[in-house]
mmCIF file of C-alpha atoms and ligand atoms in Angstrom:
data_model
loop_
_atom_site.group_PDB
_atom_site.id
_atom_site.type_symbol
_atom_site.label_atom_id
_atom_site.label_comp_id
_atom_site.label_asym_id
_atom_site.label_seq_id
_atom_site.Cartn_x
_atom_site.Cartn_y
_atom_site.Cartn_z
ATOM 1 C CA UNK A 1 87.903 96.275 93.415
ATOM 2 C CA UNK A 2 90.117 93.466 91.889
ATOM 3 C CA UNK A 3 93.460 91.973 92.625
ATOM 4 C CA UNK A 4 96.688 93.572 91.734
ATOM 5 C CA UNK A 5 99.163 90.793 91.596
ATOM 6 C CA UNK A 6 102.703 91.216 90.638
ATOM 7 C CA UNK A 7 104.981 88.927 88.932
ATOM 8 C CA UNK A 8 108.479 89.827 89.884
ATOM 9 C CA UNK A 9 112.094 88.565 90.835
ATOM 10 C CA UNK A 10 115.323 90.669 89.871
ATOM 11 C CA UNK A 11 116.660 87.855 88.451
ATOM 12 C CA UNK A 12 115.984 87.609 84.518
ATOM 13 C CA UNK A 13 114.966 84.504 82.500
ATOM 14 C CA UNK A 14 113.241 82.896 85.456
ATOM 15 C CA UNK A 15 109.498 82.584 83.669
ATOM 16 C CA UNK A 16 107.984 86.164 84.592
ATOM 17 C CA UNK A 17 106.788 86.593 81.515
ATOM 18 C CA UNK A 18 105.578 83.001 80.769
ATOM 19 C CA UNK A 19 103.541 83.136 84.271
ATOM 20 C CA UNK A 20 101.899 86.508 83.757
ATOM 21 C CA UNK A 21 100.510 84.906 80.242
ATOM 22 C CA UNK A 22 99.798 81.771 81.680
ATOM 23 C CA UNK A 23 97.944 83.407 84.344
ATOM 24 C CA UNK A 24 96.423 85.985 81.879
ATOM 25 C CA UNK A 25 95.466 82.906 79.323
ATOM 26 C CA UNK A 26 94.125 80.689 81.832
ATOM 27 C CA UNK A 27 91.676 82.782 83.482
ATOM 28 C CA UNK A 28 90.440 84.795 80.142
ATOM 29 C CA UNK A 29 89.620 80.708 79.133
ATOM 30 C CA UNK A 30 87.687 79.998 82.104
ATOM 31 C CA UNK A 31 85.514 83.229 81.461
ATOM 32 C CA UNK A 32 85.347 83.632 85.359
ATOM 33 C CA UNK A 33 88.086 86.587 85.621
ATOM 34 C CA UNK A 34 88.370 89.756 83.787
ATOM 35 C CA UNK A 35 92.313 90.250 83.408
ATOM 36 C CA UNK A 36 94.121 93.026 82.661
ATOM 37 C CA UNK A 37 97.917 92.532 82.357
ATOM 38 C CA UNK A 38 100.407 95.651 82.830
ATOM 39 C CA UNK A 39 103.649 95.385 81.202
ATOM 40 C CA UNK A 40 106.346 97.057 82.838
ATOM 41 C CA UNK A 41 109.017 95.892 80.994
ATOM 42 C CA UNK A 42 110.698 97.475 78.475
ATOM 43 C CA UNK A 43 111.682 94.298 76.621
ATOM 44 C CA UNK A 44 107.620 94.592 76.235
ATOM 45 C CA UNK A 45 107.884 90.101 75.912
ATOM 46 C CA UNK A 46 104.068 89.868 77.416
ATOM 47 C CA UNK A 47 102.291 92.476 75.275
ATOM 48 C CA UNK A 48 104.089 90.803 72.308
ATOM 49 C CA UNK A 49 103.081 87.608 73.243
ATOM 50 C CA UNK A 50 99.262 89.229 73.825
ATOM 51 C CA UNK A 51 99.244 91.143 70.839
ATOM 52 C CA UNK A 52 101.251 89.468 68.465
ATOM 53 C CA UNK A 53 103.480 92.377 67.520
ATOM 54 C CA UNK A 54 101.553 94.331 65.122
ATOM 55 C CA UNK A 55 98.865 95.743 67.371
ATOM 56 C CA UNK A 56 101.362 96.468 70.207
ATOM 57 C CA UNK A 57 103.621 98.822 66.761
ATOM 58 C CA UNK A 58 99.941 100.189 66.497
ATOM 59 C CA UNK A 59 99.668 101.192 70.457
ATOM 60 C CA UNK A 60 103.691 102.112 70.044
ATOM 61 C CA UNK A 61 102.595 104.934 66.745
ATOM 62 C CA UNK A 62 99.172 105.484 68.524
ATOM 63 C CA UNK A 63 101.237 106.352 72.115
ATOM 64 C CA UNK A 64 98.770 104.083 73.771
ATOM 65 C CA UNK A 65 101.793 102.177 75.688
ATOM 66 C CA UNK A 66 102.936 102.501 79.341
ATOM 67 C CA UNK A 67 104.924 105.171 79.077
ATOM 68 C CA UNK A 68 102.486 107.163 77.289
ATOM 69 C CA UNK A 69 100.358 106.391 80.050
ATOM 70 C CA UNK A 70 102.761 107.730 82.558
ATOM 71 C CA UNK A 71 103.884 110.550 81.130
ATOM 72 C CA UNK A 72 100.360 112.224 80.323
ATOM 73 C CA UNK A 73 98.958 110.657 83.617
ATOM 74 C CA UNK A 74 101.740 112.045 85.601
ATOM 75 C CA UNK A 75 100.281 115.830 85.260
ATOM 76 C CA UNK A 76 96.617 115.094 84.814
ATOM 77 C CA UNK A 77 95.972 112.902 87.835
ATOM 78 C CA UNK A 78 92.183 112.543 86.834
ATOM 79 C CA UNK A 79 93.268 110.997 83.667
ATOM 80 C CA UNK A 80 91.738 107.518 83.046
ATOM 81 C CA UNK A 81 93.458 104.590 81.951
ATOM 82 C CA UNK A 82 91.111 103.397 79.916
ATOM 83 C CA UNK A 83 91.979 104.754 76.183
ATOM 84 C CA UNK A 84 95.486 103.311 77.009
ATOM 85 C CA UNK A 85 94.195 99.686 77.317
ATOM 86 C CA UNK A 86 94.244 97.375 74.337
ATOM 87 C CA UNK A 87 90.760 95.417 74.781
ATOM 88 C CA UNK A 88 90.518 91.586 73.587
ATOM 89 C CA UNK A 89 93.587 90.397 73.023
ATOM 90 C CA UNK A 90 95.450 87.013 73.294
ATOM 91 C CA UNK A 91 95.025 84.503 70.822
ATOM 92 C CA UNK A 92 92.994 82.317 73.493
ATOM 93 C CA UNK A 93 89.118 81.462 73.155
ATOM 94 C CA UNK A 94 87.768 83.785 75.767
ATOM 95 C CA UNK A 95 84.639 85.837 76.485
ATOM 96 C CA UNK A 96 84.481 89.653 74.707
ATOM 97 C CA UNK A 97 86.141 92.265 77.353
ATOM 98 C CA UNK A 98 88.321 89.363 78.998
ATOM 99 C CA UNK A 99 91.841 89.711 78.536
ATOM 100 C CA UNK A 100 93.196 93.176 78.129
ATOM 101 C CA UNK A 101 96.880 94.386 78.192
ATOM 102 C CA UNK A 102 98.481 97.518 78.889
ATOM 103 C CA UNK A 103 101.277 97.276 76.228
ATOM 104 C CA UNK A 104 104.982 97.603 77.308
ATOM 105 C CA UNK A 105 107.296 100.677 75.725
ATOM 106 C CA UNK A 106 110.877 100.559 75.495
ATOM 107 C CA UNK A 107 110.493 104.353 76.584
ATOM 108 C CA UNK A 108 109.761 103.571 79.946
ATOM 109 C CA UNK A 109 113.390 103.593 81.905
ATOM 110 C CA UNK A 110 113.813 107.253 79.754
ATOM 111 C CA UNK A 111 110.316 108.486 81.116
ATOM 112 C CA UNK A 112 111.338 107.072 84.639
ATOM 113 C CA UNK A 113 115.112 108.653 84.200
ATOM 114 C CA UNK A 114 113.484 112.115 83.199
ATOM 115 C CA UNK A 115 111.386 112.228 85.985
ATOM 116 C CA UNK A 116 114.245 111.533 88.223
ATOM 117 C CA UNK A 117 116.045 114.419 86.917
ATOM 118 C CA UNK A 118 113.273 116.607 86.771
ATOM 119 C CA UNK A 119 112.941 116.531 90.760
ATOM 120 C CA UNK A 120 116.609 116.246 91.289
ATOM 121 C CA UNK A 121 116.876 119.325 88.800
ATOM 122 C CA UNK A 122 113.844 121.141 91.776
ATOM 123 C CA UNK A 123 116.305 120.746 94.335
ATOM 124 C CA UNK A 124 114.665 117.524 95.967
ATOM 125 C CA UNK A 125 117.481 114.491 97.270
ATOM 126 C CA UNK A 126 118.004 111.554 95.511
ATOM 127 C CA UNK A 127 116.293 109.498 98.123
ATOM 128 C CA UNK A 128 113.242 111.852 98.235
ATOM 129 C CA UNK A 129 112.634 112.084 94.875
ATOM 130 C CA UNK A 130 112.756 108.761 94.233
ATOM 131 C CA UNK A 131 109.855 107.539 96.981
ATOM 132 C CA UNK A 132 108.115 110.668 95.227
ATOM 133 C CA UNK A 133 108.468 108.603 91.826
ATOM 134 C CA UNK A 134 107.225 105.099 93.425
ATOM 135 C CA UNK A 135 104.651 106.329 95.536
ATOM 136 C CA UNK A 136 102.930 108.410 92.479
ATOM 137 C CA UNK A 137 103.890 105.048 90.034
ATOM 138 C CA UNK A 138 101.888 103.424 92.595
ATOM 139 C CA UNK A 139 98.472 105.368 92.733
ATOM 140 C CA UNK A 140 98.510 105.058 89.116
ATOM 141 C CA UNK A 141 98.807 101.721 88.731
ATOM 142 C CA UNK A 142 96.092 100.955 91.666
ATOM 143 C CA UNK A 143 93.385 102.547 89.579
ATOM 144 C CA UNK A 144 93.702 99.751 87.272
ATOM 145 C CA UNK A 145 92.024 97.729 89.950
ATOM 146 C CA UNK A 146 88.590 99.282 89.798
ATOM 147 C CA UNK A 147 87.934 98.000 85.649
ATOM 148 C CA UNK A 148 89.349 94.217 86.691
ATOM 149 C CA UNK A 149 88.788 91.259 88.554
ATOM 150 C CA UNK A 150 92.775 90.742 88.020
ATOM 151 C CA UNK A 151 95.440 92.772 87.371
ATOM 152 C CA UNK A 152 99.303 91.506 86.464
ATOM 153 C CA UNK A 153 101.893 93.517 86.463
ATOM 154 C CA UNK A 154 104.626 91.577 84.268
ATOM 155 C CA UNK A 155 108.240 93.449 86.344
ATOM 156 C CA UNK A 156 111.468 93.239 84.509
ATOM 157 C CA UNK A 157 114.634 91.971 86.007
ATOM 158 C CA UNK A 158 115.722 94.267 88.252
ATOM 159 C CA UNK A 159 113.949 97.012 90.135
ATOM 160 C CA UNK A 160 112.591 99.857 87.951
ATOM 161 C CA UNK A 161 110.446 102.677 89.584
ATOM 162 C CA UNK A 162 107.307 100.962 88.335
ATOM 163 C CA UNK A 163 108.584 97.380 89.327
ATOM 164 C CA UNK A 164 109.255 98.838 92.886
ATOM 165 C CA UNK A 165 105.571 100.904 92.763
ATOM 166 C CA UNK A 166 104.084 97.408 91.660
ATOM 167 C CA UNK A 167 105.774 95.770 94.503
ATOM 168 C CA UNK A 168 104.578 97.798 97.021
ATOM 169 C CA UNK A 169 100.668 98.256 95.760
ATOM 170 C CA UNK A 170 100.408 93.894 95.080
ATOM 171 C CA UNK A 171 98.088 92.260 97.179
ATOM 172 C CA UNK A 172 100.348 89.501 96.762
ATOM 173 C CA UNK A 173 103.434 89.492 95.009
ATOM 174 C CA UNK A 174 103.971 85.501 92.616
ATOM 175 C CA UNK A 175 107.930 85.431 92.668
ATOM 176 C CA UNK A 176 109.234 82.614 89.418
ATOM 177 C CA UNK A 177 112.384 81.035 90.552
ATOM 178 C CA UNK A 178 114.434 77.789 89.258
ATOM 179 C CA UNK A 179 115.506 75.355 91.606
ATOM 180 C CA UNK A 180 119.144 76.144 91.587
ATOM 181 C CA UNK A 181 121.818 77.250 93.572
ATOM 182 C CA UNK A 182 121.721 80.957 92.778
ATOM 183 C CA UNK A 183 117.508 81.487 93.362
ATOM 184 C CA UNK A 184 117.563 81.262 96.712
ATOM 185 C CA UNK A 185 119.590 84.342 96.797
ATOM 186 C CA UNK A 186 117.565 86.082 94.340
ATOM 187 C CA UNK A 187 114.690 85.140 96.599
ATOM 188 C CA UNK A 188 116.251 86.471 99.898
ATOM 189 C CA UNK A 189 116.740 89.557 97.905
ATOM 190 C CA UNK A 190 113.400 90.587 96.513
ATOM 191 C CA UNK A 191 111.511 89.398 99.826
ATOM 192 C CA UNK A 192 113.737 91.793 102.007
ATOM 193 C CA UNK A 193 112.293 94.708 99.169
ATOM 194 C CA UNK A 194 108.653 93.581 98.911
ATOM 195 C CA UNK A 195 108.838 93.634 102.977
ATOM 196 C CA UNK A 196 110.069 97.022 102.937
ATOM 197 C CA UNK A 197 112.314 98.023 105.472
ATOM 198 C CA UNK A 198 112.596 94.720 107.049
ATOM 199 C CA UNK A 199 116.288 92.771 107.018
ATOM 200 C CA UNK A 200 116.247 88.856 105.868
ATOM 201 C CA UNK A 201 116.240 88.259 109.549
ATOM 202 C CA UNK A 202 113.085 90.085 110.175
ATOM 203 C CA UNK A 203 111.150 88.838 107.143
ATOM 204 C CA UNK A 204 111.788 85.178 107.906
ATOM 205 C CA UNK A 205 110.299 85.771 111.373
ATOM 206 C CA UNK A 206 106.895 86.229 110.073
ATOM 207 C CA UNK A 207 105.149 83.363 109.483
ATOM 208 C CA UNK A 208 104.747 82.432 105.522
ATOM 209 C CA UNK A 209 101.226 83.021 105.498
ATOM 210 C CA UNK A 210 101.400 86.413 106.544
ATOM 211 C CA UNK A 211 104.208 87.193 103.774
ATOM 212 C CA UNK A 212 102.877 89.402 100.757
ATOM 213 C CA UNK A 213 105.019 87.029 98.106
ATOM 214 C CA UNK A 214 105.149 83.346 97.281
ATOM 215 C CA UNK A 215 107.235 81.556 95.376
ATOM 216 C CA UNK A 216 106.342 79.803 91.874
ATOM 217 C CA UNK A 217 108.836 76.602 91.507
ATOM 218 C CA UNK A 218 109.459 76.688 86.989
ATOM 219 C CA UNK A 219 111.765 74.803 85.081
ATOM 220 C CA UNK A 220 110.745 71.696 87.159
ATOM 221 C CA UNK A 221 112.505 68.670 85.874
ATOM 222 C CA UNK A 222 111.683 66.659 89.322
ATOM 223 C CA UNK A 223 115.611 65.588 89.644
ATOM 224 C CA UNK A 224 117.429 65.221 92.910
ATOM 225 C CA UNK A 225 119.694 68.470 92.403
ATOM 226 C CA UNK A 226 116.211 70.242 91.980
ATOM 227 C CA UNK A 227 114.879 69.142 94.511
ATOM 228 C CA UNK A 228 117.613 70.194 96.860
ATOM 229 C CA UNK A 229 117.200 73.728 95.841
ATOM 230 C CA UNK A 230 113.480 73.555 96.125
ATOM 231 C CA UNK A 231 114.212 72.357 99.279
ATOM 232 C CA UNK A 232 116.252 75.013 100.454
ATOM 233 C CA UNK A 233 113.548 77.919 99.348
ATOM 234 C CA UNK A 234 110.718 76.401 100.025
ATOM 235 C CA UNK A 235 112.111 75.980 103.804
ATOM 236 C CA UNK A 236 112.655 79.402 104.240
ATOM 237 C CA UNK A 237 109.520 80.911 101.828
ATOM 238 C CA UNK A 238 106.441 80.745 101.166
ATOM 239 C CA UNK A 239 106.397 78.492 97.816
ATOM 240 C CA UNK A 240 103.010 77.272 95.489
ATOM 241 C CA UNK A 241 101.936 73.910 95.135
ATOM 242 C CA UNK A 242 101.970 74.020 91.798
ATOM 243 C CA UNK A 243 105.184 73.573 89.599
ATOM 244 C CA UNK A 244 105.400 74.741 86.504
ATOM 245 C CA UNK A 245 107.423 71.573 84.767
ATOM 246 C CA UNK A 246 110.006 72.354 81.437
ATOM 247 C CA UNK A 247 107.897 71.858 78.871
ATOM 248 C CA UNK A 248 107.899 72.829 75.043
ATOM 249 C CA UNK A 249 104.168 73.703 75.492
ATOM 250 C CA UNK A 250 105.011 76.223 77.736
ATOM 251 C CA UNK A 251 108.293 77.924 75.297
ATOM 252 C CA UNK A 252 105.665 77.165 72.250
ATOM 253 C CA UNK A 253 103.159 79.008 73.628
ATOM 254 C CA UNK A 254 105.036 81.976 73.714
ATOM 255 C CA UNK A 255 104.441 82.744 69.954
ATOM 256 C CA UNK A 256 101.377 83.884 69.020
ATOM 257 C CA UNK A 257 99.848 81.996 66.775
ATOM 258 C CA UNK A 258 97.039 84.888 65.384
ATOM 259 C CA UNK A 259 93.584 82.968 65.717
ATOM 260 C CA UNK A 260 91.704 81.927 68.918
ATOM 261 C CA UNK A 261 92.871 79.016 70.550
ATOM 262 C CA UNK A 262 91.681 76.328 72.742
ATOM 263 C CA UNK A 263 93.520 76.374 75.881
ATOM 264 C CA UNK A 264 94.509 72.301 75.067
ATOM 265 C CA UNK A 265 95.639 73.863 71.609
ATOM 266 C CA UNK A 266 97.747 76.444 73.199
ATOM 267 C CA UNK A 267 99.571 75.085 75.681
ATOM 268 C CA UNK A 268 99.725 71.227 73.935
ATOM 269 C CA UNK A 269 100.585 68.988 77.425
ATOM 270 C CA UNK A 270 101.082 71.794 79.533
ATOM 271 C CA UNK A 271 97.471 73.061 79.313
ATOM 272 C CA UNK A 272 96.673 71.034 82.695
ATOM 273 C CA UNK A 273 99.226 73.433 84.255
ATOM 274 C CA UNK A 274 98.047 76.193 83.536
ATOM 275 C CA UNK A 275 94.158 75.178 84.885
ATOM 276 C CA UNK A 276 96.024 73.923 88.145
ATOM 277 C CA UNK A 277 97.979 77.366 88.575
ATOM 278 C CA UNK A 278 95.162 79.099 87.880
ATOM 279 C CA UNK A 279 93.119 77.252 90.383
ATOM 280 C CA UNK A 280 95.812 77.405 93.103
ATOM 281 C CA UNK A 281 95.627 81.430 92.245
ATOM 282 C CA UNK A 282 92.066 81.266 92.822
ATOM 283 C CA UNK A 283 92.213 79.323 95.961
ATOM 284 C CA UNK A 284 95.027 80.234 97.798
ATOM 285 C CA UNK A 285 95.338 83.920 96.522
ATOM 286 C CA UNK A 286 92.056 86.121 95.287
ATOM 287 C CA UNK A 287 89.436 83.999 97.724
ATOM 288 C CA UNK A 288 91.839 84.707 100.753
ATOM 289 C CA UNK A 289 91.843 87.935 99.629
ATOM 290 C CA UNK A 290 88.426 88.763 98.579
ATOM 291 C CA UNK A 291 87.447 87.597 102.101
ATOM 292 C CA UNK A 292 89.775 90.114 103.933
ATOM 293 C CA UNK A 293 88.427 92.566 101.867
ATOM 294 C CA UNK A 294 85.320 91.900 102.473
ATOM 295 C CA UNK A 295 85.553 91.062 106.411
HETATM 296 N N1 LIG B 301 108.410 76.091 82.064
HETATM 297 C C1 LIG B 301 109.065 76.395 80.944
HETATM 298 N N2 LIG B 301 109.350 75.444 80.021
HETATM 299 C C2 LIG B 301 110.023 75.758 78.876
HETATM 300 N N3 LIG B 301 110.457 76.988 78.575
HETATM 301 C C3 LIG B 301 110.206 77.972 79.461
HETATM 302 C C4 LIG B 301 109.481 77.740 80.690
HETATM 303 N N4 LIG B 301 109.381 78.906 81.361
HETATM 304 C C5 LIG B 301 109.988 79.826 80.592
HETATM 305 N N5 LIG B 301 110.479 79.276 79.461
HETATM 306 C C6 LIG B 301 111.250 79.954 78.406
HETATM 307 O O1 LIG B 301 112.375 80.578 79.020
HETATM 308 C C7 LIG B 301 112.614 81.863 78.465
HETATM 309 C C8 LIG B 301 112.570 82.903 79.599
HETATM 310 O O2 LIG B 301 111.239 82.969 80.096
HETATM 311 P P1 LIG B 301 110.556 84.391 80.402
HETATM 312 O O3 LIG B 301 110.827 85.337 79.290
HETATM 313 O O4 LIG B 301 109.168 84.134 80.779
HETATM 314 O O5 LIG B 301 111.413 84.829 81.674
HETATM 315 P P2 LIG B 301 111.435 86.272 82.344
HETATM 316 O O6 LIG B 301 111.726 86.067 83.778
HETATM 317 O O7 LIG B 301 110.200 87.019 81.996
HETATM 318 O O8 LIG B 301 112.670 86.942 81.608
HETATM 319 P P3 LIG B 301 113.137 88.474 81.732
HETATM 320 O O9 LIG B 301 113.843 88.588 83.044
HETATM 321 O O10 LIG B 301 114.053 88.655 80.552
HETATM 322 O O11 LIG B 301 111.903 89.324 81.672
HETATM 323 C C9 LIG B 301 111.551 82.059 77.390
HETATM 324 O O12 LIG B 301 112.113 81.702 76.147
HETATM 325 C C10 LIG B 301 110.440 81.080 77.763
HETATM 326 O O13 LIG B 301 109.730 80.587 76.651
HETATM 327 MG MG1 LIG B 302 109.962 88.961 81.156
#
């Protein structure tokens, strides 16, 4: 069974997007990891960025998106997810059958919404129906683990049902954050909902290893105000060694440029990033956890 790893903070614009493809890039390159990323936004920016547009319209007419998965899934719970998944994408040299998405749909929040109503409609409590909602999200989205050596869920701002399912299934949860004042709050937040149940107080107690999130440090300039920020999370969370620096490589490779690419081609600069995120993923994150799974 592979990894489920979820890219998530509440906080918009800080790199969730540009990690899950960096991630999803990087190890399709190296040929070692078979990645599937899961886009659960409905701003759908990391099956664009995969698919280049026209073959995520083609899953959008085809209903091969998210929400298509969801909504059929929902009542046939031995549906596979397979014909949903969008095989070979990325315009990244790569192996056949490594990098596969699950493309977004702006439909998403409306399936999620109906479903709400539908219980509510049954007579079930707010509360009640929506732990119903996460909990079945969440045995969805863990079958995704038995095709893949990696999955990413890409989580918009915020907490959707499917962001909050994808919280609680990841094995380890990568949380983007810039070095400023306002992060460390967003931090405290999401690590008080990915620990469910526990107050800031309580998650802080246990030690950093033992936490299910770390933090990713993007938008790294290196100045003294950034480092003071760093500073502050990294005292209190768990935090990568790797920073992701500002770099145009990184914004560039956002577009998608239509013909396999070398990852030095790709990312320009930044490509040395990317191989040391992806290593510090492999190292600190799927061998720790391939050996608990295994022990
Ligand atoms: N390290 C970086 N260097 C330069 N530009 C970056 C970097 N990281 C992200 N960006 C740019 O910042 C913008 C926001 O990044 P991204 O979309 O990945 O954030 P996000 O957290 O996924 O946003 P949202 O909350 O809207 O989903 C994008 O235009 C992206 O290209
Ligand atoms: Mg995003």
């Amino acid at each position: 069974m592979g990894i489920l790893l979820t890219v998530a903070n509440r906080k918009g614009g800080v790199g969730k997007s540009t990690i899950t493809t960096m991630l999803a890039h990087g190890f399709a390159a190296t040929g070692e990891q078979r990645v599937l990323v899961v886009d659960l936004d409905t701003q759908c920016n990391s099956s664009i960025i995969l698919t280049g547009g026209e073959k995520w319209d083609w899953a959008r007419r085809e209903q091969k998106t998210i929400a298509d998965f969801v909504n059929e899934r929902y009542d046939r719970p031995r549906l596979r997810p397979d014909e949903f998944i969008l095989h070979d994408v990325g315009d990244i040299e790569a192996p056949v059958g490594q990098l596969s998405v699950l493309s977004g749909s702006l439909d998403l929040e409306d399936v999620e919404n109906e479903l709400l109503h539908n219980r509510a409609r049954a007579g079930q409590d707010l509360h009640a129906a929506e732990q119903g909602i996460i909990s079945r999200f969440g045995t969805m989205l863990e079958d995704f683990a038995d095709a893949f050596d990696v999955v990413i869920f890409d989580c918009p701002p915020g907490l959707s049902f499917s962001a909050r399912a994808a919280l609680r299934i990841a094995h380890k949860v990568i949380v983007p954050f810039r070095p400023d004042f306002v992060s460390s709050y967003a931090i405290d937040r999401i690590s008080t909902v990915i620990e469910e149940g526990n107050d800031l107080h309580t998650v802080l107690s246990v030690p950093k290893e033992k936490r299910r999130y770390i933090g990713l440090v993007n938008f790294w300039r290196d100045g003294n105000f950034q480092r003071l920020h760093y500073g502050n999370v990294a005292a209190a969370h768990p935090v990568m060694r790797t920073a992701i620096p500002q770099d145009d490589g990184i914004a560039e490779a956002f577009e998608y440029r239509g013909e396999p690419l070398s990852l030095d081609e790709k990312y320009g600069s930044a490509a040395s990033v990317v191989r040391a995120l992806c290593g510090e993923t492999v190292d600190s994150i799927i061998t720790r956890y391939e050996r608990e799974a295994a022990a």
